[in-house]
Coordinates of C-alpha atoms in Angstrom, one line a residue:
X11 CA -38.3 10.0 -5.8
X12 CA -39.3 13.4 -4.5
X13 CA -36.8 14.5 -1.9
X14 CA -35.0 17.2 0.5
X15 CA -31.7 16.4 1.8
X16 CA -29.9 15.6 -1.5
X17 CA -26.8 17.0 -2.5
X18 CA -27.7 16.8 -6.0
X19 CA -24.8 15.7 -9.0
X20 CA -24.6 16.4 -12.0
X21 CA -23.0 14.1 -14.8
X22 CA -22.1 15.6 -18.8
X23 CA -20.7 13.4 -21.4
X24 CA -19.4 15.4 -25.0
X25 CA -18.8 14.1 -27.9
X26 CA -17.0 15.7 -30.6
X27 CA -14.4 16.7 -32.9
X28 CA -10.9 17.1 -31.1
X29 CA -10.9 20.3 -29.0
X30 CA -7.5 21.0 -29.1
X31 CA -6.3 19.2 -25.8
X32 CA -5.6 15.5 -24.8
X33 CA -5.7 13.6 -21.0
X34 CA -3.6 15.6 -19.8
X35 CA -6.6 17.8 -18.9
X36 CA -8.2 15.0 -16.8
X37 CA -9.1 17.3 -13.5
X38 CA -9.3 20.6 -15.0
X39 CA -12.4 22.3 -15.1
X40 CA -14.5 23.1 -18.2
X41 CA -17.7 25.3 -18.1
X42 CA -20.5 24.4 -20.8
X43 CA -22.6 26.3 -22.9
X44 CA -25.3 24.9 -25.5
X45 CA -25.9 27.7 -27.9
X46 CA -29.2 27.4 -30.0
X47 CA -28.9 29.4 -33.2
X48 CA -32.2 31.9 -33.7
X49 CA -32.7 33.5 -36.9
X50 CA -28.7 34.9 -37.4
X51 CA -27.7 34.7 -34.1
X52 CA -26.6 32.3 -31.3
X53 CA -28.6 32.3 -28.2
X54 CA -26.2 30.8 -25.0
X55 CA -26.8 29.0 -22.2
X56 CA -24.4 27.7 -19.3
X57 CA -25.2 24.9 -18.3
X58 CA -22.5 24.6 -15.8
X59 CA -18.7 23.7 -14.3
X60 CA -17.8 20.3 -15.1
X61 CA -14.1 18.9 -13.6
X62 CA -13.2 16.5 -16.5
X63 CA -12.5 12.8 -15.7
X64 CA -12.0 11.2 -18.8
X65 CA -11.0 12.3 -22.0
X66 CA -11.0 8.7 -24.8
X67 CA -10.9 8.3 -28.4
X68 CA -11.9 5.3 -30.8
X69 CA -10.2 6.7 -33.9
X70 CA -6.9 8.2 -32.3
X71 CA -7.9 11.8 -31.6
X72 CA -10.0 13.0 -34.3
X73 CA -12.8 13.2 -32.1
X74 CA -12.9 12.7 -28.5
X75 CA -15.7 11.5 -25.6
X76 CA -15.3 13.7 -23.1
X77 CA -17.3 12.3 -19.0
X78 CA -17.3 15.8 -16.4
X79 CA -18.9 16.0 -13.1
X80 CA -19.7 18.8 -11.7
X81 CA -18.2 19.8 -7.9
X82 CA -21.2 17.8 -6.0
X83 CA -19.7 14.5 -6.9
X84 CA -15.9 15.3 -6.2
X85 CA -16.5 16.0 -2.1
X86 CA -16.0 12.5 -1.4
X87 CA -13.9 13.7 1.5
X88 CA -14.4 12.6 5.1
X89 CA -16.2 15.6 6.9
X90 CA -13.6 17.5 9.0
X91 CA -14.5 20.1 11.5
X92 CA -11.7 23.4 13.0
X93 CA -14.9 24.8 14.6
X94 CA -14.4 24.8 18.5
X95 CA -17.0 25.8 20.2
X96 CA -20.6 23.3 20.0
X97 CA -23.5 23.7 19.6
X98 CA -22.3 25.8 16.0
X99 CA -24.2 28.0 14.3
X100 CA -25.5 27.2 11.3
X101 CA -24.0 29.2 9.1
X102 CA -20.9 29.3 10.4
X103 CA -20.7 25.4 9.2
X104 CA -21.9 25.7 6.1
X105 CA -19.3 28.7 5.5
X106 CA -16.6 26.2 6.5
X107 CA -17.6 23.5 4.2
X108 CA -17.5 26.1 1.3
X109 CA -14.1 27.3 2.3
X110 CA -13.0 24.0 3.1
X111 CA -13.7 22.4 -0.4
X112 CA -13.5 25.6 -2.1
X113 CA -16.8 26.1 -3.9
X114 CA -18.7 29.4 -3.5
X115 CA -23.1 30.1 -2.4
X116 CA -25.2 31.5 -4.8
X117 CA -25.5 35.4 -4.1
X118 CA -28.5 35.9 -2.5
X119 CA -28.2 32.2 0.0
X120 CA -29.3 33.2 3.2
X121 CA -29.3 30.6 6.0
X122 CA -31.7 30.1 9.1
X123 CA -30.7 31.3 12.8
X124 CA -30.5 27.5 13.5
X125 CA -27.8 25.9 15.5
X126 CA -26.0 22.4 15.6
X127 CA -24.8 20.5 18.3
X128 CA -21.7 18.1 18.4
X129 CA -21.7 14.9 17.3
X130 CA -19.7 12.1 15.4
X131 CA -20.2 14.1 12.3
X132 CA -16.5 12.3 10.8
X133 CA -18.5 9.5 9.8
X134 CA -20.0 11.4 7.2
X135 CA -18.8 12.8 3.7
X136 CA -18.9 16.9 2.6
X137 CA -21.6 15.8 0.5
X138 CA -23.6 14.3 2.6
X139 CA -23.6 16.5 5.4
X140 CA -24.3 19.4 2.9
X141 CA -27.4 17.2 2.0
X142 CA -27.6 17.5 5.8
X143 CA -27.5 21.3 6.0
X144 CA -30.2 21.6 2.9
X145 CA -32.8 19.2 4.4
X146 CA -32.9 21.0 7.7
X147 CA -34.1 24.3 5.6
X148 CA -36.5 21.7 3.5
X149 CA -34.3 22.3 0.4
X150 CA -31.7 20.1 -1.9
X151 CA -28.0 21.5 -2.6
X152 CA -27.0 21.6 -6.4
X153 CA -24.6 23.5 -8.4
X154 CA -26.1 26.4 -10.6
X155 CA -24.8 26.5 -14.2
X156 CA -22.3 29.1 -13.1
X157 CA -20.7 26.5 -10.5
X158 CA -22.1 28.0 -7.1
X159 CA -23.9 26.0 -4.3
X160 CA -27.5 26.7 -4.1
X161 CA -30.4 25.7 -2.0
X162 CA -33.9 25.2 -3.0
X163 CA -36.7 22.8 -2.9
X164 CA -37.7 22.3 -6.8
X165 CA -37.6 25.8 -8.3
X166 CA -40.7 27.1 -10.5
X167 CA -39.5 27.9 -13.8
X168 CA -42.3 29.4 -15.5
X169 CA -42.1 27.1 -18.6
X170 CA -45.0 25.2 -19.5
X171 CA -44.7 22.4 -21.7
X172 CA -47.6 22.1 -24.0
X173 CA -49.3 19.5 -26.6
X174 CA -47.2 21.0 -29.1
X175 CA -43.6 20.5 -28.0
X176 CA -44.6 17.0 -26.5
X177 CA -43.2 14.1 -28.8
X178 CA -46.3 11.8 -29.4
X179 CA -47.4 10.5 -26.6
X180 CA -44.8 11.7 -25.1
X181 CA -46.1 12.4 -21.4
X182 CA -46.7 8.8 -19.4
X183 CA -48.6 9.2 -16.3
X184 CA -46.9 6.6 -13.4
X185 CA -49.3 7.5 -10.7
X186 CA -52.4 10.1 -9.6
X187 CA -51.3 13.6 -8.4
X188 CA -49.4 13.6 -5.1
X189 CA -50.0 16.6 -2.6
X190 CA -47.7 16.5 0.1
X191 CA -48.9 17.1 3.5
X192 CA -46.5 16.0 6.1
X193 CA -42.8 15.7 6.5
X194 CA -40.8 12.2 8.3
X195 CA -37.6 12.3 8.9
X196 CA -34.9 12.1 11.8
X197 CA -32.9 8.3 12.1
X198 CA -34.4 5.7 13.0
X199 CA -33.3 5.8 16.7
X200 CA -35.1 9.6 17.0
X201 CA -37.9 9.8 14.2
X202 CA -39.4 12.8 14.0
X203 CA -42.6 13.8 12.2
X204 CA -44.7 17.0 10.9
X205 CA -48.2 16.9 9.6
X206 CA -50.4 14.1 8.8
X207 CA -50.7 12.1 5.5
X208 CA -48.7 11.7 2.2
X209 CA -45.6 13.2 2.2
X210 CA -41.8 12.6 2.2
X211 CA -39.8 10.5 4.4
X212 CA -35.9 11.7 5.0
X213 CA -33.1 10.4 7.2
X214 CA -31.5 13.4 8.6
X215 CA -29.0 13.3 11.9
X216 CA -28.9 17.1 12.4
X217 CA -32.9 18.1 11.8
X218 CA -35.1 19.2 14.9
X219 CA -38.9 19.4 15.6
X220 CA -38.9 22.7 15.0
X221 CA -36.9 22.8 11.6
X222 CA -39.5 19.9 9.9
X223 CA -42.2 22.2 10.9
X224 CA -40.8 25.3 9.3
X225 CA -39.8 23.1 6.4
X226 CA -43.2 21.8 6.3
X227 CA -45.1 25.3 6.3
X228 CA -43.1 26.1 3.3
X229 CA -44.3 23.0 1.5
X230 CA -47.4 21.7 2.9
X231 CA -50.4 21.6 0.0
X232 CA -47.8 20.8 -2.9
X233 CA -49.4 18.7 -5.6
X234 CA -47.2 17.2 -8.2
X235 CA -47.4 14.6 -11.0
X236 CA -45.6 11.8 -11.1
X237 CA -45.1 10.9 -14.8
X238 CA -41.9 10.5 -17.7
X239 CA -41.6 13.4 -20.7
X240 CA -40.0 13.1 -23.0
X241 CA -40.5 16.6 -25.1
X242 CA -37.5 19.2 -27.0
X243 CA -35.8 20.4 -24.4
X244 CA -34.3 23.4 -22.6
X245 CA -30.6 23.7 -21.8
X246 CA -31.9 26.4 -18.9
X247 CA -33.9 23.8 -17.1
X248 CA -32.1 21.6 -14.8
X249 CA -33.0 18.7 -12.1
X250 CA -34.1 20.8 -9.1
X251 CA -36.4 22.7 -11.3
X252 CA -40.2 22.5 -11.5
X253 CA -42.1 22.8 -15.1
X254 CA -45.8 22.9 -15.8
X255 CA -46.9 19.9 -18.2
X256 CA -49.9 20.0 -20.6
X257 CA -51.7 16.2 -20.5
X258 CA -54.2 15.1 -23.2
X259 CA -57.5 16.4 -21.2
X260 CA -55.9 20.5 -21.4
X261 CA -54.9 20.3 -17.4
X262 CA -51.7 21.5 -16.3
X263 CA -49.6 19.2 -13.4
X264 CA -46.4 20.9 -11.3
X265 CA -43.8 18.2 -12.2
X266 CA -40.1 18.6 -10.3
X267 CA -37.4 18.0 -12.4
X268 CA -36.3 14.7 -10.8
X269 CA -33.7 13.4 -13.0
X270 CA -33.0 14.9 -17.1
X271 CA -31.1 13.9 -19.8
X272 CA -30.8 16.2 -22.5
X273 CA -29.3 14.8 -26.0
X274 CA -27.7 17.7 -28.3
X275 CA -26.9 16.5 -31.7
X276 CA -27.9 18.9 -34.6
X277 CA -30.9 19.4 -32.5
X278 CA -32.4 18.4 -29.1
X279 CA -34.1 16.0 -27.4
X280 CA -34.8 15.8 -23.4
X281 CA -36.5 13.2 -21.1
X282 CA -38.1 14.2 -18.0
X283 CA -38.4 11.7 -15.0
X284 CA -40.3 12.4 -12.0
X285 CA -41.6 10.1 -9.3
X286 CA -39.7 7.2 -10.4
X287 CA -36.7 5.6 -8.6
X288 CA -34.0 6.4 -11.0
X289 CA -32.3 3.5 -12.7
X290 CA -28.8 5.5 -13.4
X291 CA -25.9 4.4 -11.9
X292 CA -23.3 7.3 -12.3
X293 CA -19.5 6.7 -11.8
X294 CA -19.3 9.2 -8.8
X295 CA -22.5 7.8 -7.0
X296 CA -22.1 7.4 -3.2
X297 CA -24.5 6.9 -0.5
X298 CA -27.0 9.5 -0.9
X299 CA -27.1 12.1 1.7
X300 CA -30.9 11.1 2.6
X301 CA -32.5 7.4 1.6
X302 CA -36.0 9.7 0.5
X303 CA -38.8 7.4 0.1
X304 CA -42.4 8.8 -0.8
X305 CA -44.5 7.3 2.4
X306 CA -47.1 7.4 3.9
X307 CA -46.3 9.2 7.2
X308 CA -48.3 10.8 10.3
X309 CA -47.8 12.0 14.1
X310 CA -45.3 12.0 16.3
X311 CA -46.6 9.2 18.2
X312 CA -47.6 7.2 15.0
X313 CA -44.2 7.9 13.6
X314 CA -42.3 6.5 16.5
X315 CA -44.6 3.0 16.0
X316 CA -44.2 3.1 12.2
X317 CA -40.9 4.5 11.3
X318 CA -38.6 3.3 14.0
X319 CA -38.8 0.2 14.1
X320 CA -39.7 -2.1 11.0
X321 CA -40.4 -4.6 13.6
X322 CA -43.5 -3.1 15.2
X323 CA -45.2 -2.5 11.9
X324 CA -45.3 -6.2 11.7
X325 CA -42.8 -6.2 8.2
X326 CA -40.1 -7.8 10.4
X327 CA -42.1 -10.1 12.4
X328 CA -44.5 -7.8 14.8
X329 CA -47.7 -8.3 15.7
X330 CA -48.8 -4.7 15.7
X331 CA -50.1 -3.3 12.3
X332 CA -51.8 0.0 11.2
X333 CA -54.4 0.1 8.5
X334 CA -54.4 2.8 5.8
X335 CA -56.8 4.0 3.7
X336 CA -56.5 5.4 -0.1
X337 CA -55.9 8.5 0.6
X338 CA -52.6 6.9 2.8
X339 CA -54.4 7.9 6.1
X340 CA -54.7 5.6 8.8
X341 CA -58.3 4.2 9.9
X342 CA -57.4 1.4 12.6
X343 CA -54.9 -0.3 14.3
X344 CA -54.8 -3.9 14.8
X345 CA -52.9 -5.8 17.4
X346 CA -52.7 -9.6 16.6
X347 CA -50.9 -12.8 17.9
X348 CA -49.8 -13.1 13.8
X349 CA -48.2 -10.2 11.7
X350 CA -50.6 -11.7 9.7
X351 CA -54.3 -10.8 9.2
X352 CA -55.5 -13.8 7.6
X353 CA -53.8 -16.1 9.9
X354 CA -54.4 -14.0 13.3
X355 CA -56.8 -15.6 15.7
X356 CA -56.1 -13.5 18.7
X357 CA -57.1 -9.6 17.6
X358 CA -57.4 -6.4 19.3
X359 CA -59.3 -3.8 16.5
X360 CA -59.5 0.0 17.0
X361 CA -61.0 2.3 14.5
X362 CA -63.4 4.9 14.6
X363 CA -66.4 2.8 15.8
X364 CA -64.6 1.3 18.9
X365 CA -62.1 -1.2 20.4
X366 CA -62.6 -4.7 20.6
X367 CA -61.5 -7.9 20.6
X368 CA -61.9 -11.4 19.2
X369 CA -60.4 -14.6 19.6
X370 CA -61.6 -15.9 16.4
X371 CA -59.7 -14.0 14.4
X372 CA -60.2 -10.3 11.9
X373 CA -63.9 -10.9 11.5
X374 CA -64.8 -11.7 14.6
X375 CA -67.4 -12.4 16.6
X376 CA -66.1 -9.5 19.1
X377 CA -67.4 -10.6 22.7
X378 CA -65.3 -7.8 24.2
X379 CA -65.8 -4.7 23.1
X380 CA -66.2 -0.7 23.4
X381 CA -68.1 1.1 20.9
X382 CA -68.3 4.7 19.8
X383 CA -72.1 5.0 21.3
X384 CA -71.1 4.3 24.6
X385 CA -71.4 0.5 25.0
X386 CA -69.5 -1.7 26.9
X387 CA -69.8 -5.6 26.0
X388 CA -68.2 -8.2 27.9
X389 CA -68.4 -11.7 29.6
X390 CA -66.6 -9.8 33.0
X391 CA -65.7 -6.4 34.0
X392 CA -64.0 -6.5 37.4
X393 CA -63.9 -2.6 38.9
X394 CA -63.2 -0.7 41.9
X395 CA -65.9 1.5 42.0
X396 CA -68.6 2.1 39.7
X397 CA -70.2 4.6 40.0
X398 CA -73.8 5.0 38.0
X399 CA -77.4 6.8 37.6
X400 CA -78.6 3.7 36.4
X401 CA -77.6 -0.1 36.4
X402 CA -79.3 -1.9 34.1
X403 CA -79.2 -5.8 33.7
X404 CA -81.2 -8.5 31.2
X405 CA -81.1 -11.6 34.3
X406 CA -78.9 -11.1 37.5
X407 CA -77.2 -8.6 39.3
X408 CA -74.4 -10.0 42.4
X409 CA -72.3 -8.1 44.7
X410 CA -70.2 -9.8 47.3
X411 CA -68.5 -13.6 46.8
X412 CA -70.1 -15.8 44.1
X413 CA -69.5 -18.5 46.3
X414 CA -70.1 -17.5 49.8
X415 CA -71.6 -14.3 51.5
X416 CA -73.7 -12.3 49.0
X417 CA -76.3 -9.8 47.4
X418 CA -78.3 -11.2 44.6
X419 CA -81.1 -9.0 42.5
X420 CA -82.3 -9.8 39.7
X421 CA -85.8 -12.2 37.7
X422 CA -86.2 -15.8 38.5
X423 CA -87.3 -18.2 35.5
X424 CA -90.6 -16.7 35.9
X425 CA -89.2 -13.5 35.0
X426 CA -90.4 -12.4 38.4
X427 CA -88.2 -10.0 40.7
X428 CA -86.5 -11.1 43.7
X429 CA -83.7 -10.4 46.0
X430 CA -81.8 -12.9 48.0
X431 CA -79.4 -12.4 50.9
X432 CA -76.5 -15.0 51.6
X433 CA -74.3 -15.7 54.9
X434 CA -70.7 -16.2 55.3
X435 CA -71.2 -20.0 54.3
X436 CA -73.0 -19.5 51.0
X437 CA -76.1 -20.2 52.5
X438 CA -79.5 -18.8 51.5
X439 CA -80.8 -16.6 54.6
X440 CA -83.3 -14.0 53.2
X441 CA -85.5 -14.1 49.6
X442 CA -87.9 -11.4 48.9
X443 CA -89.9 -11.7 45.9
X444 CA -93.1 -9.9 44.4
X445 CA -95.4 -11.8 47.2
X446 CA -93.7 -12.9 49.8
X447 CA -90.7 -12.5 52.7
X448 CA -88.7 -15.8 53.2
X449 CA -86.1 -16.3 55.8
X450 CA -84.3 -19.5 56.9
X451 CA -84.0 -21.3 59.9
X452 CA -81.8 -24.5 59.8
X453 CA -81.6 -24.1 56.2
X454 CA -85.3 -24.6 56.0
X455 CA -87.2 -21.5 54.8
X456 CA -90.3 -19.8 56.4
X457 CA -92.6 -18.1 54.3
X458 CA -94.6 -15.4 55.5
X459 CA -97.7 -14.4 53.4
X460 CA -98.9 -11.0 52.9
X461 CA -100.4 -9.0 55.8
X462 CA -98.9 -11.9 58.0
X463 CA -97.4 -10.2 61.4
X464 CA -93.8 -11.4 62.2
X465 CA -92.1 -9.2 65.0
X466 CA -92.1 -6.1 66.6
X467 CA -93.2 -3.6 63.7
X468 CA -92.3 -5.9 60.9
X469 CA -95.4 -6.4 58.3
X470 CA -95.2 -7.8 55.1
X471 CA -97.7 -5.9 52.7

């Protein structure tokens, strides 16, 4: 799958006439070169610096299988450290890891003003924590095909592969374009995240807030295809590279070079994999530096829900589960007494039109709810202070104790206004309705008619 982290290795098998040497080579270092012959003369390519590791024969020595890797696979090597003084700068470590397993960078490498701080670092191999080092700048680590260490995150190459040097149908489609726009990584204790929607997931101990952003700047709005070729080949292009590839309709795709194999015999065949898990189990494989899953991945605050715990995503047994959309954005959160949606009874919802609950499960009916215009539904909202221009109610309005001294306002079966006053026992003392003023004495009301005198100053009208 599309990645950043990986300390990329590369594997060559040779077959061919005896070269002149025998097993007694097994650890030396061989570069390779595929020369294609144009018109009367031989055009070379290196492909790289291979240490060999086996050297057999079935027909004793008159030709030979020789297996190389190149210098990513041999630094196997428990990460050691002389560097005193943490936090370390950035470049300083990788300059030790080079001298250290003695491999040269690129010319041109030039590493960020980033620093590292300590940390149990032994647990790791050279390899991975060079995988380390390149997913902080948002890049992979390879060998180039003159043996040095380079950094890049899937290199344009300028070649296009059209119709014509296709084998029949040889392009195969395993998914819709892919445009990455946001970056997940950190460990599963810290997760970390840039940039909302499709994009890659990588664990990486050593990577920051700020370095996912500035790897995601550099990234953010790459489309590629995920697909198989199968086509004629190039010994220039590698894995880590990026080609343009012709499909049926005349459109061009980005594809990164996820994983090649390249068959010289007479003449040349290659198939391209990109966006597929590869299947290949190579002698020197090792834990990879970073597990990189393509995922759907999002804020900071989503991220630590999502990604840190399996558990709260409801795959291990939560009860908390986000929704996502086609695209792979999220469009409502559901909180449920079941991980599972069809089973749930008990469910808080919360998407763009409100929040709101149901105890008779996904579909409702919500009794308790918020919604996006403003309303608020429910059997009982117990407050404080409310404070409002306007109270507004179907039947009944109370303030005080239901059961003892109280305020009620509201329409009696008639649908006729009244307001009734209530004493420290419960008991009815005071009802005023559209025609009349009743008070109590003993329990037994009085009523008072219109126009009807009834103290000092007091009128009913």
């Amino acid at each position: 799958t599309l990645s950043i982290g990986c300390a990329c290795a590369r594997k060559i098998e040779i077959g061919c006439w005896y070269p002149g040497f025998n097993t007694g080579y097994v650890g030396a270092e061989m570069a390779v070169d595929i020369g294609l012959l144009l018109d009367d003369a031989v055009e070379w390519c290196q492909v790289g610096v291979f240490a060999i590791d086996e050297i057999t024969s079935q027909d004793d020595f008159k030709t030979v299988n020789i297996v190389g890797y190149d210098k990513m696979a041999k630094l196997t090597d428990p990460y050691t450290t002389a560097i005193a003084s943490w936090p370390a700068a950035f470049s300083d470590i990788c300059d030790e890891i080079a001298e250290t397993c003695g491999f040269e960078y690129a010319a041109g490498t030039v590493f960020p003003d980033y620093t590292i701080p300590a940390g149990d670092y032994g647990r790791y191999t050279y390899r991975e924590m060079l995988g380390y080092l390149a997913g902080c700048m948002g890049k992979n680590a390879r060998f180039n095909g003159d043996g040095k260490c380079e950094f890049s995150f899937y290199t344009q190459t300028g070649v296009t592969i059209g119709r014509g040097i296709q084998y029949m149908d040889g392009l195969k489609k395993t998914g819709d374009p892919i445009t990455v726009m946001s970056l997940s990584s950190g460990t599963d204790e810290n997760p970390i995240a840039s940039g909302v929607g499709k994009g890659i997931a990588f664990v990486n101990p050593l990577i920051t807030q700020e370095m996912l952003d500035a790897a995601l700047a550099d990234i953010v709005g790459f489309t590629y295809l995920p697909c198989t070729m199968h086509w004629r080949g190039c010994p220039a292009i590698r894995a880590g590279d990026m080609v343009l590839v012709t499909d049926a309709d005349g459109v061009d795709h980005n594809v990164p070079i996820l994983e090649q194999t390249i068959a010289v015999d007479g003449g040349m065949e290659c198939n391209i994999t990109c966006g597929a898990e590869s299947e290949t189990a190579y002698a020197f494989d090792q834990n990879r530096p970073s597990d990189v899953k393509l995922n759907r991945v999002y804020s900071a605050v989503q991220q630590s829900i999502i990604d840190a715990t399996e558990r709260i995503t409801g795959q291990n047994g939560g009860a908390v589960v986000t929704r996502y959309d086609e695209n792979g954005l999220p469009y409502e959160l559901l909180i449920m007494n079941t991980p599972d949606i069809a089973s749930a009874t008990q469910v808080w919802r919360w998407n763009t039109a409100g929040l709101g609950y149901s105890d008779t499960g996904y579909n409702g009916v919500y009794e308790t709810a918020i919604t996006s215009d403003g309303k608020i539904v429910a059997d009982f909202i117990a407050t404080g202070t409310l404070s409002a221009d306007l109270i507004s109610a179907f039947n009944h309005i109370m303030a005080g104790d239901p059961e003892k001294q109280r305020l009620e306002l509201g329409l009696d079966d008639g649908r006729n206004p009244f307001l009734s006053v209530y004493n420290a026992d419960g008991d009815l003392t005071l009802r005023l309705t559209n025609n009349a003023v009743d008070f109590t004495d003993d329990l037994q009301l009085k009523k008072y008619a219109f126009g009807t005198r009834v103290g000092l100053g007091i009128f009913v009208r």
